[in-house]
Structures are given as C-alpha cells and as structure tokens.
Coordinates of C-alpha atoms in Angstrom, one line a residue:
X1 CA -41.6 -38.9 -33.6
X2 CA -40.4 -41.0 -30.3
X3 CA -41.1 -40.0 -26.8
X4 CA -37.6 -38.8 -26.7
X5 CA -37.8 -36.6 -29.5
X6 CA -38.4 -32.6 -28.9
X7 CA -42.1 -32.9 -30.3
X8 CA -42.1 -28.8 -30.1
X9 CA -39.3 -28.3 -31.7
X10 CA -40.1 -30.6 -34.6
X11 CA -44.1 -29.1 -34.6
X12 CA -43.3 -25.3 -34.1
X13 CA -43.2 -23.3 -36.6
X14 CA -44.0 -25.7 -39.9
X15 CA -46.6 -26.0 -41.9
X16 CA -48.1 -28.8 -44.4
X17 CA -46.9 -31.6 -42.7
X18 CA -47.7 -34.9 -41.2
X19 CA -45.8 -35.9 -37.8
X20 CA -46.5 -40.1 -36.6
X21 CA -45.8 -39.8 -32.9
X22 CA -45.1 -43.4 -31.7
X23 CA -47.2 -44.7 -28.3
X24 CA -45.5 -43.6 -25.1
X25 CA -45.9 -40.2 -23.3
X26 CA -45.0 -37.1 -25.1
X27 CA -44.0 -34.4 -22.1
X28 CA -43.1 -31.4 -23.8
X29 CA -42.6 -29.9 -20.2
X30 CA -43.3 -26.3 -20.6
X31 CA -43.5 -26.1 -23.8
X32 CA -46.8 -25.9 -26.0
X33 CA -47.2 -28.1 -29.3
X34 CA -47.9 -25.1 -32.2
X35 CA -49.0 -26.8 -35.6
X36 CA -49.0 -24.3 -38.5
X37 CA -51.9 -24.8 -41.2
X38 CA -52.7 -27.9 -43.0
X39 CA -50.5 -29.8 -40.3
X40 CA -51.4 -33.5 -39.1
X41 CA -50.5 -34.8 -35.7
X42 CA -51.4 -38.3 -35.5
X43 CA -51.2 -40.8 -32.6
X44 CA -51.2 -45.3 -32.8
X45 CA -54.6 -46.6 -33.0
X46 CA -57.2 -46.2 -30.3
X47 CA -59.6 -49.1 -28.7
X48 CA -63.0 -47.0 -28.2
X49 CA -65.3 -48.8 -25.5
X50 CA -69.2 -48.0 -25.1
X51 CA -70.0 -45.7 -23.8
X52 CA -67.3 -43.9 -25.9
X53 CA -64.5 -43.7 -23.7
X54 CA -61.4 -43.9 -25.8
X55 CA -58.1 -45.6 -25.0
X56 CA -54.9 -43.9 -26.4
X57 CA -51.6 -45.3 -26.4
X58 CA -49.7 -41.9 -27.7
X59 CA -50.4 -39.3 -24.7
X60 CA -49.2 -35.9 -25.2
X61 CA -48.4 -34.5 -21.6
X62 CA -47.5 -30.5 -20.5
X63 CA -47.3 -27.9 -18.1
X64 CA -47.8 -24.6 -19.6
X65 CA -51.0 -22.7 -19.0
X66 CA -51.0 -21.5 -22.4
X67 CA -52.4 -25.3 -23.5
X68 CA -51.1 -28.3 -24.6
X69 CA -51.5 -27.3 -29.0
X70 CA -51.9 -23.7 -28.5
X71 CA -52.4 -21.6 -32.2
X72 CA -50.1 -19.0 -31.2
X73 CA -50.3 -17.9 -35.2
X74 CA -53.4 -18.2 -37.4
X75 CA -53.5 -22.2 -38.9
X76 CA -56.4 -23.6 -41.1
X77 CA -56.7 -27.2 -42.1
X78 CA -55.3 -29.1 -38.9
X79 CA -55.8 -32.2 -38.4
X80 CA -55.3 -33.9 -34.7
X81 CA -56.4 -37.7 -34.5
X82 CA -55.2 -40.6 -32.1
X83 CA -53.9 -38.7 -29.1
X84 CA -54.3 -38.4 -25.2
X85 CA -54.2 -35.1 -24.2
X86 CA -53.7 -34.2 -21.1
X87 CA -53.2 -31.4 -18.5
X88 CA -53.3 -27.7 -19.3
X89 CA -52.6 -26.0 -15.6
X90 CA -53.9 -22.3 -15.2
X91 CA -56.3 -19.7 -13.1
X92 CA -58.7 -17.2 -13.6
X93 CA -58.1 -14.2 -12.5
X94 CA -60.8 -11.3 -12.3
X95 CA -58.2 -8.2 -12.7
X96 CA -57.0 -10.5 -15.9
X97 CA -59.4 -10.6 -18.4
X98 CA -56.6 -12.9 -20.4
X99 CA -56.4 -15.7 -18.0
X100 CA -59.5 -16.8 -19.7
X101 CA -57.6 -17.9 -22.3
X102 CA -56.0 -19.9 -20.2
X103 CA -55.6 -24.1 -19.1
X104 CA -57.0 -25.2 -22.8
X105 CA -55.7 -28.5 -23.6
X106 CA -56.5 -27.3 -27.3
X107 CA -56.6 -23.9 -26.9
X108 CA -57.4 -21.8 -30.1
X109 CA -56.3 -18.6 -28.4
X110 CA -59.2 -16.8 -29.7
X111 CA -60.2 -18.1 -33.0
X112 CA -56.8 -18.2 -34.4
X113 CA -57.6 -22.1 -35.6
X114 CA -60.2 -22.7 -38.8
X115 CA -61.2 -26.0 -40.1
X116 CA -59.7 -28.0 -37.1
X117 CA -60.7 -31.4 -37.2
X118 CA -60.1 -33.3 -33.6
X119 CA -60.8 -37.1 -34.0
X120 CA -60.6 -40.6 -32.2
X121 CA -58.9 -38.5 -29.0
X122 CA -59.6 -38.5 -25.7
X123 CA -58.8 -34.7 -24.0
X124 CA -58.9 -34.6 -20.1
X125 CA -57.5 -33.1 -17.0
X126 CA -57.4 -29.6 -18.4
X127 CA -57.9 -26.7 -15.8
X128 CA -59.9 -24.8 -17.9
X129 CA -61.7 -26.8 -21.2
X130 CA -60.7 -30.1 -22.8
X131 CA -61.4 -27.7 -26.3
X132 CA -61.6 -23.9 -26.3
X133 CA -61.3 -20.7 -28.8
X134 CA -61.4 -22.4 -31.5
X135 CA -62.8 -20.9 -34.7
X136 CA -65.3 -20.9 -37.6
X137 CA -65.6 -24.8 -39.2
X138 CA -63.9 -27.1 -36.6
X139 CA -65.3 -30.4 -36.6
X140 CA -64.9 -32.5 -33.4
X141 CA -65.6 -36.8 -34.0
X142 CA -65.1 -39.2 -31.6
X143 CA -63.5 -37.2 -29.0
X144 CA -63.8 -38.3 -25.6
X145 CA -63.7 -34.3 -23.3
X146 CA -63.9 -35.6 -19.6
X147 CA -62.9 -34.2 -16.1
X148 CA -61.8 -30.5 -17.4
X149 CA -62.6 -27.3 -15.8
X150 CA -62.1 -25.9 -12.4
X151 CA -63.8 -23.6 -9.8
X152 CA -61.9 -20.5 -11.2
X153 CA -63.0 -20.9 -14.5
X154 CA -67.0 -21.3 -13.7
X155 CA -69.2 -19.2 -15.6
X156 CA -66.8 -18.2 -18.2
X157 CA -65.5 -21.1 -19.8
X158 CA -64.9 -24.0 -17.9
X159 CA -66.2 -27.4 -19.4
X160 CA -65.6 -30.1 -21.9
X161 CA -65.5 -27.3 -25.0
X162 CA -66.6 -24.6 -25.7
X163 CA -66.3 -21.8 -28.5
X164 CA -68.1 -18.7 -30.3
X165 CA -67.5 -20.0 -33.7
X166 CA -69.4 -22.4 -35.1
X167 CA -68.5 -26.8 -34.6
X168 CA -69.8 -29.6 -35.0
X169 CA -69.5 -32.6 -32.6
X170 CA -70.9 -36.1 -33.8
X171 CA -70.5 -39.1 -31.7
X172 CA -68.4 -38.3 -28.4
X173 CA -68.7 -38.9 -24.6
X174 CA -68.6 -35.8 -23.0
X175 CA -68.9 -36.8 -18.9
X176 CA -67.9 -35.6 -15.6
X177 CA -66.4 -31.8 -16.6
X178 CA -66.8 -29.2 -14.3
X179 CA -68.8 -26.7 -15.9
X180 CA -70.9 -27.2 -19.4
X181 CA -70.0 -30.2 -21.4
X182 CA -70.7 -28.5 -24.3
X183 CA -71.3 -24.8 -24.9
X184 CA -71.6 -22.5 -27.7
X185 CA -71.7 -18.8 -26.5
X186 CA -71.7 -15.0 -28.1
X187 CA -72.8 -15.7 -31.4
X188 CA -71.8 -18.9 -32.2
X189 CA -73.6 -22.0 -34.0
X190 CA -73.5 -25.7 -33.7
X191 CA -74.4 -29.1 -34.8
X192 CA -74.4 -31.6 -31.6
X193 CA -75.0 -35.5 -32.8
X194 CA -74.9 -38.7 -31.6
X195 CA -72.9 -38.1 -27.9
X196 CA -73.1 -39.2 -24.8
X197 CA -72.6 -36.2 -22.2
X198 CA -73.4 -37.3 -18.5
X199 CA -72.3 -35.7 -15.1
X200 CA -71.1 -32.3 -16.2
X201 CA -71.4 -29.9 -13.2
X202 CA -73.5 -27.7 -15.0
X203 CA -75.8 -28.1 -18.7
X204 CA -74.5 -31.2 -20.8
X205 CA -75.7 -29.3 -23.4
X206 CA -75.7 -25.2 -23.8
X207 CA -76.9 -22.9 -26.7
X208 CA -76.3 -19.1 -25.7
X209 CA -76.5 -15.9 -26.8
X210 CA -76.5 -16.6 -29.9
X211 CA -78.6 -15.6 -33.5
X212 CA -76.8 -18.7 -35.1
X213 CA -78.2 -21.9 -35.1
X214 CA -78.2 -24.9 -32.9
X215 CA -79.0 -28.5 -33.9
X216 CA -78.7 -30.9 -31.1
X217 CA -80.3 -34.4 -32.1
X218 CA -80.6 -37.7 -30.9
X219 CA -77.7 -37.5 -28.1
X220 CA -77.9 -39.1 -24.2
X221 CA -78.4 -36.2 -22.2
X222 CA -78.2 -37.9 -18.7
X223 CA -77.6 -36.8 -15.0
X224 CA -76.1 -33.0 -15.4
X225 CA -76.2 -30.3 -13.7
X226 CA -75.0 -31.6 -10.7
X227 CA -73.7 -29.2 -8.8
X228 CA -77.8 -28.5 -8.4
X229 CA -77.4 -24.9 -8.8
X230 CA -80.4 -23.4 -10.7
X231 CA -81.8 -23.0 -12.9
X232 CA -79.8 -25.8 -14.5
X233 CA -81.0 -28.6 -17.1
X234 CA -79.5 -31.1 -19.1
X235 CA -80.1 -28.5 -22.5
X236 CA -80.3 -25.3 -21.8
X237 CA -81.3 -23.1 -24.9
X238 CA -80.7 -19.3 -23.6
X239 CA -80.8 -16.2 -25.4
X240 CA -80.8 -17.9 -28.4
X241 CA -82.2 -17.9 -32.2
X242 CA -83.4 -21.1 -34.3
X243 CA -82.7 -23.9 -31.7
X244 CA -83.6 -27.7 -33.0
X245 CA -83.8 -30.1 -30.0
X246 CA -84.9 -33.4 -30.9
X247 CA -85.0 -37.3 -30.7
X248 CA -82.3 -36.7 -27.7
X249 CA -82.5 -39.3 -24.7
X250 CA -82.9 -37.6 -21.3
X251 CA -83.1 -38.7 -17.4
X252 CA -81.7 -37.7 -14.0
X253 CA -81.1 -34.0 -15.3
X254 CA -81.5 -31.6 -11.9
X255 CA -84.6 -28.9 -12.4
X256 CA -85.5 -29.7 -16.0
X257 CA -84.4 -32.2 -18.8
X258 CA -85.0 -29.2 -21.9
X259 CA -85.1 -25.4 -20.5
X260 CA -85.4 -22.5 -23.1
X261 CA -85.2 -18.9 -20.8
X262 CA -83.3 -15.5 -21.5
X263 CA -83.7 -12.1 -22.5
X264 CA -80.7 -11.2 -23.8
X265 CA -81.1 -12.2 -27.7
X266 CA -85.0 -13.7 -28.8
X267 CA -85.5 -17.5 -27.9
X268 CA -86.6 -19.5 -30.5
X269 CA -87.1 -22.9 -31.5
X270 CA -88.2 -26.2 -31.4
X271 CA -88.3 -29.5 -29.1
X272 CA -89.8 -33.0 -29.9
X273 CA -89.6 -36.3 -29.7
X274 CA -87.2 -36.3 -27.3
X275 CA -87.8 -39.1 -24.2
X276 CA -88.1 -37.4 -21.0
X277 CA -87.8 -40.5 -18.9
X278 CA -89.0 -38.0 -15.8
X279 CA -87.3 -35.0 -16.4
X280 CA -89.3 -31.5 -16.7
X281 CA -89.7 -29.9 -20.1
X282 CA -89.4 -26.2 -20.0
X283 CA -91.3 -24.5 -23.2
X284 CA -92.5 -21.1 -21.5
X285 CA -90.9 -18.9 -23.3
X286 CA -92.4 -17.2 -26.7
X287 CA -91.4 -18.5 -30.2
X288 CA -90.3 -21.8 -28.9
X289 CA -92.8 -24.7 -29.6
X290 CA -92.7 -28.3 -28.4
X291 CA -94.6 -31.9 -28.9
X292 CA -94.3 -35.2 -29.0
X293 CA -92.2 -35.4 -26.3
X294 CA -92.4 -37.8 -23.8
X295 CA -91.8 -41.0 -22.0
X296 CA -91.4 -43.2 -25.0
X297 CA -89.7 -42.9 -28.5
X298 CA -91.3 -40.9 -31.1
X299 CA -91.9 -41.4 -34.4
X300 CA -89.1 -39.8 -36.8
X301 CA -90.2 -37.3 -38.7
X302 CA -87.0 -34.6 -38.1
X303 CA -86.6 -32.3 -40.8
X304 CA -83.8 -31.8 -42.7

C-alpha cells in the first residue's frame, strides 16, 4: 500500500490479511483504519535508539476522534508492527460519558480487540492515550507511547495506555504523556518489563482497582508525577490485589518512588530490591510487605 492508496478502504472491512504500507505518510483524513481479526498492518523497518525512542519511516496520520485503528467490530489476532501513529483529536465531555472513548490513537472501543499485538511502533500526539480499550491478551513490545493525553481527559484515561483487560508491555519508552504512562484500572491485570517510562504528568506506573495481578519488574521508573499533584509516585499500587514490584530503577519521582494506598478493593503485595536512588518508599498499608530496597542493587532472588 502507497501513500496514495485509500489505506481505509483497502483495511475496512477484511479479515486474515497482511497489508505492506510503503514509508511515507499515510493520511486517511477522517477516516479511521478498521483491521478485522487475524489482520497484519506492517510498516518498513525502524532504527530504535537508547533510550527506546523509535524511528518510523511509514507514519499513519488522521483526524477522526474515533482513533487512528479504531475496532469498530470485534477482531482477535491483530497484528500492528513498524508504524508511526499519530494524532487522534477529541474532548471529554462530562454530560458524555462516551467521549471517553475518544482521541485513541489505537482505540479498542471498549474491549472489542483480543490478542493485539503492537510492536517496533512509536504512538504519539494522541488527545486522549497513545493505546486504550483494548482487551483481554494484547501484548505491547517495543512500542515507544509518548506526549498523549490532554487536560480534558485527566483522571479518566489520559496517558500513554491504558486498559481493564489484562497486557503485557516488555521493553518500551513510555515518557512525557499527560496523565499515567501506564495504567491498568477496574479489574484489569498486567505484566510491565523492561521499559523506560519518565516524565509522565502523573504515575509512570499505575495498578488500580483491581483483584488481578500486577507484575512490574526491573523497568526505569524516573522523574513522574510532575505535574506535583499528590499523592503521586512513580508506581502507584491502589486498590489493588497481588502486586509484585521489584528490581525496578527509581529517582526524581515527586512524593514517593513506590506508594501502595486505597480502600476501594484490599492492597496487597510485594516490593524489593528495587533502587531508590532518594525516592520515598510507601509500605503503610496492611498486606503489603517490603525489603531489600534501597540505594544500591539487590541481589536477584525474584520468584517466578
């Protein structure tokens, strides 16, 4: 597919089947890219530079606030690798509880995508989250999520991704979002690996609500929370169940580096061997036990 080609026309309403888009910028306009199930979109190679920021030579560009790849119909099995994705307008609005499901530069319009896997992309600009609504099994690799959300979207869903199903994301840099760089919410479980998530506006990292599971090890958790609104952290685990925090570098976090707090489900888990490197360690709460944590590396000993 050329840049000149109607990439939603050729997309929409297939299934099952691979679609090369050559290097160049893809504006569908309007438009929203809708891949049916087992359907790959996939870009020309990326150069990746430390810290992970990714470099992508096929951009796919649009203007509807329903996303960029929206799931408008249920779709299991895609695959999106190699792309730039880019600019999901939109607005909350309080009398509209639907608006939330807006300004998703992949927006899984509420759970309607299983098994997505998102690779070697870089996702940014979006007015909402780089990655939303997604549902149960998506894994996310090499993804670079940076400078999404806006003030309207605050509190509900604004940030790098977020979703109530449960992801895993392995070796990304998630930086400079407004709102949580990464978030799981309302029941939701994840595996967090290997990123590097710096200057989100609120947590880098965020386990909520949930009775799931949350296993967030050995990323750089660095200089979050900076809009400095409390009670803020670089992890926050809150109102939630079975939490493994560990072997994670942290520094320049506002209030704490680790934070468990909430009443709304129990709080539970774990914390050690992660390096501090100054920032606060917030344990308080019942069920939740930490140690070896501190200034320097720990000794591995993470279970399985």
């Amino acid at each position: 597919i050329s840049p000149e080609d109607d990439l939603a026309a050729a997309v929409n309403e297939t299934s099952g089947e691979t679609f090369c888009l050559l290097p160049g910028t893809h504006d569908i306009g309007t438009h929203t890219v809708q891949p049916g199930s087992g359907t790959r979109l996939v870009g020309a190679p990326v150069t990746i530079t430390a810290p992970g920021a990714i470099s992508a030579p096929t951009k796919l560009r649009g203007s509807s606030p329903e996303g960029i790849i929206e799931f408008s119909r249920p779709a299991t099995g895609v695959v999106i690798e190699n792309l730039d994705i880019c600019c999901a307008p939109g607005a909350k609005l309080d009398t509209d509880n639907s608006t939330k499901q807006l300004g998703r530069g992949i927006n899984g319009s509420s759970q309607r995508a299983t098994d997505l896997t998102v690779r070697f992309s870089r996702i940014h600009g979006n007015a909402n989250a780089g990655i939303g609504g997604i549902g149960d099994g998506a894994v996310i690799d090499h993804v670079e999520l940076d400078h999404n959300g806006s003030e309207s979207y605050l509190g509900c869903c604004a940030g790098g991704i977020k979703s109530a199903d449960f992801y895993s994301l392995t070796n990304s840099y998630v930086h400079d979002n407004i709102g949580n760089g990464i978030w799981v919410d309302s029941g939701g479980s994840f595996v967090v690996t290997g990123n590097v998530v710096r200057n989100n506006t609120k947590n880098g990292i965020r386990y909520e609500n949930s009775t799931g599971y949350g296993r967030i090890l050995r990323n750089v958790v660095q200089n979050n929370s900076t809009s400095r609104a409390r009670p803020g952290g670089g992890i926050e685990v809150n109102s939630a169940d079975d939490a493994q925090i560990a072997f994670n570098t942290l520094g320049r976090n506002f209030n704490a580096g680790i934070i468990f707090r909430g009443s709304r489900s129990p709080v539970s888990g774990v914390a050690y061997g992660n390096v501090l490197n100054g920032d606060r360690l917030e344990c308080g709460a019942s069920g939740v036990t930490c140690y070896d944590n501190g200034p320097r590396p720990s000794i591995n000993r993470m279970s399985s």
